[in-house]
Coordinates of C-alpha atoms in Angstrom, one line a residue:
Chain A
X174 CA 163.1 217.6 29.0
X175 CA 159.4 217.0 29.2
X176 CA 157.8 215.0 26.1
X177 CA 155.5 217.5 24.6
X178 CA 151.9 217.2 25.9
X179 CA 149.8 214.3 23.5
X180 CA 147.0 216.2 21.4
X181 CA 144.3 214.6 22.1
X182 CA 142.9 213.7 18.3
X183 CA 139.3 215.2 17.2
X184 CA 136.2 212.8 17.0
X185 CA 132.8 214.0 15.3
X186 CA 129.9 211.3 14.7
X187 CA 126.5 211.8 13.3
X188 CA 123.2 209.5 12.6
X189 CA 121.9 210.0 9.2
X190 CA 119.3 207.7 8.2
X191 CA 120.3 205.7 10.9
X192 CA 118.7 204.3 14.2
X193 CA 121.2 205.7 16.8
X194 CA 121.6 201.9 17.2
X195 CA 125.3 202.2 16.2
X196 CA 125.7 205.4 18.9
X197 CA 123.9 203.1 21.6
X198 CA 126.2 200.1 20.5
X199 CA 129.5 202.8 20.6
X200 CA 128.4 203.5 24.2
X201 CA 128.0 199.6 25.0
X202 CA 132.2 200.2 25.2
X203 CA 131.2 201.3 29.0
X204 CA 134.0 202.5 31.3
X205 CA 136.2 202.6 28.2
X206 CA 134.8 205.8 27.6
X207 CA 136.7 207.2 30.2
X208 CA 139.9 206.1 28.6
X209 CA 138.5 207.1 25.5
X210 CA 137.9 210.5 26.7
X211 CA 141.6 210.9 28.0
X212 CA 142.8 210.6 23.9
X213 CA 140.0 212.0 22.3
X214 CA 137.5 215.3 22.2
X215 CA 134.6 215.2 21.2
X216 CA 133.3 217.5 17.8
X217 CA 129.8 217.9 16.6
X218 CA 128.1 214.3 17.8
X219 CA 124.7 213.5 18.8
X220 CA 126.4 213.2 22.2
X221 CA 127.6 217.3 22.3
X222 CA 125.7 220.6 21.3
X223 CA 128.0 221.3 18.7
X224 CA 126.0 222.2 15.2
X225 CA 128.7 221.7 12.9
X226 CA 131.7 220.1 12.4
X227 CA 135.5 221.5 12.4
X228 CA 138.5 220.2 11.7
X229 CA 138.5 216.2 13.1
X230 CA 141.0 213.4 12.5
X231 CA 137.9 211.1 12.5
X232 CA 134.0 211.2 11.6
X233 CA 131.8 208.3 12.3
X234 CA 128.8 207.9 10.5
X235 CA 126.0 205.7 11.0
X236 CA 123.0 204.9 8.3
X237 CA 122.5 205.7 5.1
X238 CA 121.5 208.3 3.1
X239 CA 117.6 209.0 3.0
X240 CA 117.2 212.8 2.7
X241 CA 118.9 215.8 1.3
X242 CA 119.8 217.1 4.7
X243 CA 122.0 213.8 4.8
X244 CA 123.9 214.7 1.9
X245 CA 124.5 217.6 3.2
X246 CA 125.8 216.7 6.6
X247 CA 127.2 213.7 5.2
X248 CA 129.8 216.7 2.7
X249 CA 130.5 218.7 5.9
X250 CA 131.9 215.7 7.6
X251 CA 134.1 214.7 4.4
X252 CA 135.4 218.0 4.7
X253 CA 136.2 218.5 8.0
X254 CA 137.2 214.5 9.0
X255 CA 140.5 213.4 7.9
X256 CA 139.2 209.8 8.1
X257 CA 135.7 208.9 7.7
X258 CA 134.0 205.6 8.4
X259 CA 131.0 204.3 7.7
X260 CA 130.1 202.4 10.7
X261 CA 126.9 199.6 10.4
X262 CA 125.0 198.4 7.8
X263 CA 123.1 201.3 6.8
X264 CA 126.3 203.6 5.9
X265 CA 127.6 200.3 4.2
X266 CA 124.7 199.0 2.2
X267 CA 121.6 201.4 3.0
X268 CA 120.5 198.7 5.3
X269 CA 117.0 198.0 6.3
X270 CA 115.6 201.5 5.3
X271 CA 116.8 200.4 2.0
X272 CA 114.4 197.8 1.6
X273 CA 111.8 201.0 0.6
X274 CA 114.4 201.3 -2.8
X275 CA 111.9 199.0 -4.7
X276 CA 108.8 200.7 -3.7
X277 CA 108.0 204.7 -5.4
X278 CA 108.6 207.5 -3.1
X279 CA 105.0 209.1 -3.8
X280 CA 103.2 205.8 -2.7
X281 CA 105.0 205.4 0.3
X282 CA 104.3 208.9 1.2
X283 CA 101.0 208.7 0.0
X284 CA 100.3 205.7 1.7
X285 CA 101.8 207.0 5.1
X286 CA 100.4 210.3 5.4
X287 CA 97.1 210.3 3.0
X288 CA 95.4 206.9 2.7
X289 CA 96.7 204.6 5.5
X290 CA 93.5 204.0 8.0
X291 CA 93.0 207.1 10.8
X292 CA 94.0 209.8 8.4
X293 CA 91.4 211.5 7.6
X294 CA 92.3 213.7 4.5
X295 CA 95.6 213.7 5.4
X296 CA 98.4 216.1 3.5
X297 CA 101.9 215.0 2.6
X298 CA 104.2 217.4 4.6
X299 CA 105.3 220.4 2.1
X300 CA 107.2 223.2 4.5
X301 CA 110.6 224.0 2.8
X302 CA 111.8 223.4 6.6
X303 CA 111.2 219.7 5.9
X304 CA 114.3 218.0 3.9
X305 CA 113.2 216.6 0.6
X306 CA 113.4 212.3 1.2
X307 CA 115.6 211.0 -1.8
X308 CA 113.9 208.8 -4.1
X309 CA 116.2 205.9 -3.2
X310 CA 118.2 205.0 0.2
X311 CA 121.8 205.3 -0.6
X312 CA 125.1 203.6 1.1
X313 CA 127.4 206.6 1.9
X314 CA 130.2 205.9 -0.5
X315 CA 128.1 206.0 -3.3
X316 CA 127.8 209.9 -2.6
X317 CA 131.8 210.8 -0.9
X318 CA 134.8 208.7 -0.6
X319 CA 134.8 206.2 2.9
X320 CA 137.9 205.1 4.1
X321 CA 137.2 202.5 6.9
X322 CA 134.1 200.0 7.0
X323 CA 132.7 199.0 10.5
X324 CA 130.3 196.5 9.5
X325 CA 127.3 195.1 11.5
X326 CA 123.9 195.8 12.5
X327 CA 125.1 197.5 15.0
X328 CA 128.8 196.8 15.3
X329 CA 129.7 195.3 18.4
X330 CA 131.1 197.7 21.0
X331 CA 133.8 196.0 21.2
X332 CA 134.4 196.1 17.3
X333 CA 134.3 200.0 17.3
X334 CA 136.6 200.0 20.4
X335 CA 138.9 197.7 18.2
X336 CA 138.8 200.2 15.3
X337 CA 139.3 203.3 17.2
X338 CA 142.1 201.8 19.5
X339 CA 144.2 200.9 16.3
X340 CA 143.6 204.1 15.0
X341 CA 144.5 206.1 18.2
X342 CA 148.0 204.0 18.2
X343 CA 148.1 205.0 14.5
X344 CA 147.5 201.6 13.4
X345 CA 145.4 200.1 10.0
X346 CA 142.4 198.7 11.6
X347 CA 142.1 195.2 11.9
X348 CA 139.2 193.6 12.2
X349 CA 139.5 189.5 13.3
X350 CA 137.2 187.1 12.4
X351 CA 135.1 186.6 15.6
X352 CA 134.4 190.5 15.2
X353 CA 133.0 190.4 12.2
X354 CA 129.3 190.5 11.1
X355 CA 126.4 191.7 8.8
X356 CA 123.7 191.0 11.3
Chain B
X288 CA 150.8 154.5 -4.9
X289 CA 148.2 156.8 -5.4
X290 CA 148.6 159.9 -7.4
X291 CA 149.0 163.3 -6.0
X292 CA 149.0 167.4 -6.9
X293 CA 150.5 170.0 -4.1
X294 CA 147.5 172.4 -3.2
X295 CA 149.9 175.3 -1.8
X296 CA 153.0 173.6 -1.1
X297 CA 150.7 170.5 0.3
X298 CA 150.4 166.9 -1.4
X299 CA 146.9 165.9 -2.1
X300 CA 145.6 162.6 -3.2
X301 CA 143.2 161.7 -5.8
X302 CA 141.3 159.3 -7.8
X303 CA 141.2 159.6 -11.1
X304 CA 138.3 161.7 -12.5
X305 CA 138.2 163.7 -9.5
X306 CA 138.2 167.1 -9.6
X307 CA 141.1 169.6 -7.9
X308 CA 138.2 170.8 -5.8
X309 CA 137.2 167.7 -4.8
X310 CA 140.5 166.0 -4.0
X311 CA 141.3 168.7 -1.7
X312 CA 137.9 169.1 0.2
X313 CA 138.5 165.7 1.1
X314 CA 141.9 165.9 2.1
X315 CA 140.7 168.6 4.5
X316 CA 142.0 171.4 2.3
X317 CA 139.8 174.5 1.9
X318 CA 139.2 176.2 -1.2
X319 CA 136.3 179.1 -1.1
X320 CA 133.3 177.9 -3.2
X321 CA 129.7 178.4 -3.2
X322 CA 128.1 176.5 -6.8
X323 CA 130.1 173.8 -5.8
X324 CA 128.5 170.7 -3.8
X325 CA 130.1 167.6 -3.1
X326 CA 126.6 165.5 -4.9
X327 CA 126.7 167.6 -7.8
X328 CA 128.2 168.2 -11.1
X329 CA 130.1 170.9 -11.3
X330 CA 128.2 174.2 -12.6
X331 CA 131.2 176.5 -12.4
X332 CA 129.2 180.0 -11.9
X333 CA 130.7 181.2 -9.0
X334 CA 134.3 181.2 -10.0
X335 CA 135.0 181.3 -6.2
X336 CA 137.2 178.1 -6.6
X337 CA 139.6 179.9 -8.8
X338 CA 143.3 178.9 -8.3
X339 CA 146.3 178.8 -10.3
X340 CA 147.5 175.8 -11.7
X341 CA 151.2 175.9 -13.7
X342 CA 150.4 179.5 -13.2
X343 CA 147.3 180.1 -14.5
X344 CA 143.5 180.5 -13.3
X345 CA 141.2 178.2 -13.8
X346 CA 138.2 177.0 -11.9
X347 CA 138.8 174.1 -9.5
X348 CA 135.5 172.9 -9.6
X349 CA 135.5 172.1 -13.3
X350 CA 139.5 171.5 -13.8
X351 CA 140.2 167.5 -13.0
X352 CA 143.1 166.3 -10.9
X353 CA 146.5 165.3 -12.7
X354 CA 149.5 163.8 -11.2
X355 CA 152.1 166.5 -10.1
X356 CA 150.3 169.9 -11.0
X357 CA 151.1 172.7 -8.8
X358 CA 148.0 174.6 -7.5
X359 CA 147.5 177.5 -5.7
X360 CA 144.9 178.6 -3.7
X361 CA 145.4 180.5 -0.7
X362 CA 147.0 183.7 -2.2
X363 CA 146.8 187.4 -1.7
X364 CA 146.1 187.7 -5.4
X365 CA 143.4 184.7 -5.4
X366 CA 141.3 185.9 -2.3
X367 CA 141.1 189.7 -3.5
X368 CA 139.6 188.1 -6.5
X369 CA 137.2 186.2 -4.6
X370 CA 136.7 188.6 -2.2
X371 CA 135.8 191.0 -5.5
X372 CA 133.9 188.2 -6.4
X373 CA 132.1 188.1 -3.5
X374 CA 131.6 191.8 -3.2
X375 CA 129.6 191.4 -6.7
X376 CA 127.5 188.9 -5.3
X377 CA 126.6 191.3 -2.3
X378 CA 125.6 194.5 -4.7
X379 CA 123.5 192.4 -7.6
X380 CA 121.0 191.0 -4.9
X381 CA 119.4 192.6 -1.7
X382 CA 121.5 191.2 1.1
X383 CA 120.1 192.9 4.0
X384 CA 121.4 190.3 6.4
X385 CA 120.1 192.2 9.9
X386 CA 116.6 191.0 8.8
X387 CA 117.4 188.0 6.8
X388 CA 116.4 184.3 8.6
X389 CA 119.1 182.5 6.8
X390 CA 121.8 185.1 8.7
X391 CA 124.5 182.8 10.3
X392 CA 123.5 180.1 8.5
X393 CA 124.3 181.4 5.4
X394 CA 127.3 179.9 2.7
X395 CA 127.7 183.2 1.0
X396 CA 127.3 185.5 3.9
X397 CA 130.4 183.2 6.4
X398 CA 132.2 182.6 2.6
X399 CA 132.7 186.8 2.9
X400 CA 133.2 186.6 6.8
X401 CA 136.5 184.0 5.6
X402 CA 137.5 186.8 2.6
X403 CA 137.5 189.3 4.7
X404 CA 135.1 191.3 3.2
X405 CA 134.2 194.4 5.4
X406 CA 132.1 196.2 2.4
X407 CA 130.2 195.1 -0.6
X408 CA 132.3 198.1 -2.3
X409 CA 130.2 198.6 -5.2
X410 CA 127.0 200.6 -6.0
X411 CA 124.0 198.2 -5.1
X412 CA 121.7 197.5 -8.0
X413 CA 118.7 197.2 -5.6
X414 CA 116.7 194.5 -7.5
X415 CA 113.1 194.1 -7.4
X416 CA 112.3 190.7 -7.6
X417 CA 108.6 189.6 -5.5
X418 CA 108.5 187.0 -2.8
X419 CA 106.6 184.2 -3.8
X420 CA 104.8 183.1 -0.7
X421 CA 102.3 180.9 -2.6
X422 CA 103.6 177.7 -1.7
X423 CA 102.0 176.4 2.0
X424 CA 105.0 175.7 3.5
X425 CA 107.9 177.5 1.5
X426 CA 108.5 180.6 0.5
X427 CA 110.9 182.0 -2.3
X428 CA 112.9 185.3 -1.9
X429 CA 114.1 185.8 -5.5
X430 CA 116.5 188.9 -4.7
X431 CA 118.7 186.9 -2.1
X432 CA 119.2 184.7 -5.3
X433 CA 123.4 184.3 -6.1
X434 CA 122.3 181.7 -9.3
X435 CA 124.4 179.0 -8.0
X436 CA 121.8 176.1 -9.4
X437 CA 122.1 174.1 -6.7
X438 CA 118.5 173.8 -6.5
X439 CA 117.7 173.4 -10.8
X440 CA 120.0 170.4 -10.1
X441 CA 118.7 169.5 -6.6
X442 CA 115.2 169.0 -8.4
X443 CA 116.2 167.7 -11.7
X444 CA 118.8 165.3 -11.0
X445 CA 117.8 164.1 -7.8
X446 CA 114.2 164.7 -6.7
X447 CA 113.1 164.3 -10.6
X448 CA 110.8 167.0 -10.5
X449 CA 112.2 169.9 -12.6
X450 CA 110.8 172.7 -10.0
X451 CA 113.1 175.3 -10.5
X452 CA 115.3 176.8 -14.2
X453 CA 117.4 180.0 -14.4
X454 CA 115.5 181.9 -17.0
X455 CA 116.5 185.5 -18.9
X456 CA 120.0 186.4 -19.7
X457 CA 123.0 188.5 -18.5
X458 CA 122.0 190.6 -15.6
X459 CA 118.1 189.4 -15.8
X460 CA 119.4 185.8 -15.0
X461 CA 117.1 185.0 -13.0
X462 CA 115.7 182.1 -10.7
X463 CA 112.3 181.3 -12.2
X464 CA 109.7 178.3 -10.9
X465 CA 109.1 175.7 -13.9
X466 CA 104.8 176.4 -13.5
X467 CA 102.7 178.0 -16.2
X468 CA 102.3 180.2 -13.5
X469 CA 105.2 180.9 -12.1
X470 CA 103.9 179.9 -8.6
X471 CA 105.7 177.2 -6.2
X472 CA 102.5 176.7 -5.2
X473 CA 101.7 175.2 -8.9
X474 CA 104.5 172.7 -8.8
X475 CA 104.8 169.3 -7.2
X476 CA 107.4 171.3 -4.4
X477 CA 107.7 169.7 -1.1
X478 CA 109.5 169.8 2.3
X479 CA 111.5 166.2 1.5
X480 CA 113.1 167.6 -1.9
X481 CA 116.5 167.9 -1.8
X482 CA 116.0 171.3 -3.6
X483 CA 114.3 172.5 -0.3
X484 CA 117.2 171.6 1.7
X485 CA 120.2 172.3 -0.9
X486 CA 119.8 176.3 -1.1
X487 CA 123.2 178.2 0.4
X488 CA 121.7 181.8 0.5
X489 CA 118.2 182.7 1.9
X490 CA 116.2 182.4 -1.3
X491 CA 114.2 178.7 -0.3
X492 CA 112.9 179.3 2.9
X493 CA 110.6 176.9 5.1
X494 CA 107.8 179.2 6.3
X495 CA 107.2 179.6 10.2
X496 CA 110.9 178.8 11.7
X497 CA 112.8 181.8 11.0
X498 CA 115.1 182.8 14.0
X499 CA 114.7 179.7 15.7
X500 CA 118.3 179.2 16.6
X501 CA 120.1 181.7 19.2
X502 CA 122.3 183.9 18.0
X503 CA 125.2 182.3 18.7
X504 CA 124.8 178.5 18.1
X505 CA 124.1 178.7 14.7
X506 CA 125.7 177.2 11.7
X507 CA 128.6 179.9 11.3
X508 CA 128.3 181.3 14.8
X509 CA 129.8 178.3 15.9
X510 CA 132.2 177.1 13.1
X511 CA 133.8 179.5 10.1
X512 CA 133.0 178.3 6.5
X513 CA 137.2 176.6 6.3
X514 CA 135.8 174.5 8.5
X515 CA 133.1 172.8 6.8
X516 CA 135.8 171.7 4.2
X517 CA 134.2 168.2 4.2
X518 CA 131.2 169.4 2.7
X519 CA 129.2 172.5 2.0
X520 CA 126.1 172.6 5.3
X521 CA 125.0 169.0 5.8
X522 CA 121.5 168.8 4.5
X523 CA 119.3 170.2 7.4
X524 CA 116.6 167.6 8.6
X525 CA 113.4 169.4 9.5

């Protein structure tokens, strides 16, 4: 009797207010990718055309939440992912774009767009297409529930190839020392 | 004979008047800490140092040695703690390590590399506490600040100076600069205080040698904090 064919499991990622820095990182796992690609498809990821997410066994996310388009995203991929991670420093803590959280949003915008030197009478961007920015940058659990933390800034490659290999083999992830950092 | 305690299941000597932390530091025994320094009184804020003794917590840093207690350290129950400890730490302040000069060199940052910690875990509080650059050759980042007092003591009881106090109360504890002012710049501050050596977090920082070191040969890159059981960081010459 033949075993029944593996499904391979469902993979979505997404940037919020990230720098892709985590996707470029996720990438560094090279020629793993085509192992990676035997056990796993693909979802709605920077990396495919697919505009929103189905049903996935795992979402990645990278940064933090900046915008109300990330919120947004940020729902569908708790909806549709059985297991979410946060993966970096931004998705963890707000990382560096956090460091605007003591500053108001109108005098950063103001700043940026109306007064900074070259902008002549320039207008804070107002078209409903634009996503309102938040007045804070949030870590992601503070808006849905995370189940697995990949810290770093980025994770090494070899730290999200250590994360999603003990997942694939159905495995809590385990983390050792020498792969873990904040920096 | 001298006397001994067991740290977990382990005999330690000590002196009399030595404290369980201390006894077992220098028998080479790790117990997580960050208030604690081997030149200094205990202050006892960090409550990192927790263990059980005859089953119950108390704060090695504080508790003195006696013949035959039983201590525990290294438990599951005793590192979530400190790990939740630690976790606190990590919310209350801005630790964005990525862009912080102290990162690898850091006592609180390798202390939550040892726990384990993978997430600060609770909502951040985001503080807004302004860099005082005043000072020529130091700079103060008040929000990387965990209130250890390492450096109140540093200047008080060994440089004789008085630089630094912890001023306000409950969550507005804060790190403040003894000055009329406020300024470091206003003080009698300098490079050979032991307060400009002594802090474990990036909140003293000498001004023009950030990232110096490679990533990989410093402090913690090479050696994790069990390892500096002897001491907390040896006192960095400049």
């Amino acid at each position: 009797m033949n075993a029944p064919e593996k499904k391979k499991l469902k993979v979505a990622t997404t940037s919020l207010a990230g720098c892709f820095g985590c996707h470029m990182s996720f990438l560094d796992i090279d020629e793993r990718l085509f192992d990676l690609v035997e056990l796993v498809e693909f979802d709605r990821s920077p990396l495919t055309d697919i505009k929103h997410a189905g049903k996935c066994d795992i979402g990645l996310i990278e940064g933090g939440l900046c915008n109300a388009e990330n919120v947004h995203v940020l729902r569908e991929f708790r909806q549709q992912c059985d297991i979410l991670i946060a993966v970096g420093a931004c998705a963890i803590n707000g990382g560096l774009p956090a460091q605007r959280n003591p500053l108001s949003l109108p005098m950063i915008l103001e700043e940026v767009y109306h007064t900074s030197p070259g902008l002549h009478n320039g207008l804070i961007p107002n078209d409903p297409e634009l996503p309102l920015p938040l007045d804070k940058v949030h870590p992601i659990h503070e808006v849905v529930k995370v189940d697995y933390f990949m810290p770093g800034c980025p994770p090494s490659g070899d730290t999200i190839w250590k994360v999603l290999t003990d997942l694939l083999a159905g495995k809590e992830p385990n983390l050792p020392h020498e792969l873990l950092h904040y920096d | 004979m001298s006397k001994t305690f067991t740290l977990d299941g382990k005999e330690i000597p000590f002196e009399d008047g030595q404290t369980v932390i201390q006894a077992a530091l220098d028998a080479g025994a790790y117990i997580p800490h960050l208030c604690h320094h081997p030149e200094f009184p205990p202050s006892g804020s960090c409550k990192l140092c927790t263990v059980k003794i005859d089953g119950r917590q108390t704060a090695s840093c504080t508790r003195r040695a006696e013949a035959g207690m039983t201590v525990e350290s290294d438990t599951q129950e005793l590192n979530d703690e400190r790990r939740s400890l630690t976790q606190m730490l990590f919310v209350e302040g801005n630790h964005f390590c990525p862009s912080c000069e102290k990162s690898g060199d850091c006592q609180l940052q390798a202390t939550a590399y040892q726990l384990h910690m993978l997430t600060p875990h609770y909502d951040h509080f985001f503080p807004n506490r302004p860099v005082d650059a005043s000072h020529p050759d130091y700079l103060l980042e008040f929000n990387r600040c965990i209130l250890c007092s390492l450096c109140v003591r540093a200047s008080r009881d060994v440089d004789g100076k008085n630089v630094f106090a912890l001023g306000g109360r409950g969550i507005g504890t804060h790190l403040t600069v003894n000055a009329a002012s406020h300024r470091l710049a206003d003080t009698d501050f300098s490079a050979d205080d032991m307060a400009a050596k002594v802090c474990p977090v990036g909140v003293i920082l000498k001004k023009r040698v950030g990232f110096a070191v490679p990533i990989g040969q410093r402090t913690f890159d090479k050696k994790p904090a069990a390892d500096y059981v002897d001491s907390r960081l040896p006192a960095k010459e400049d």
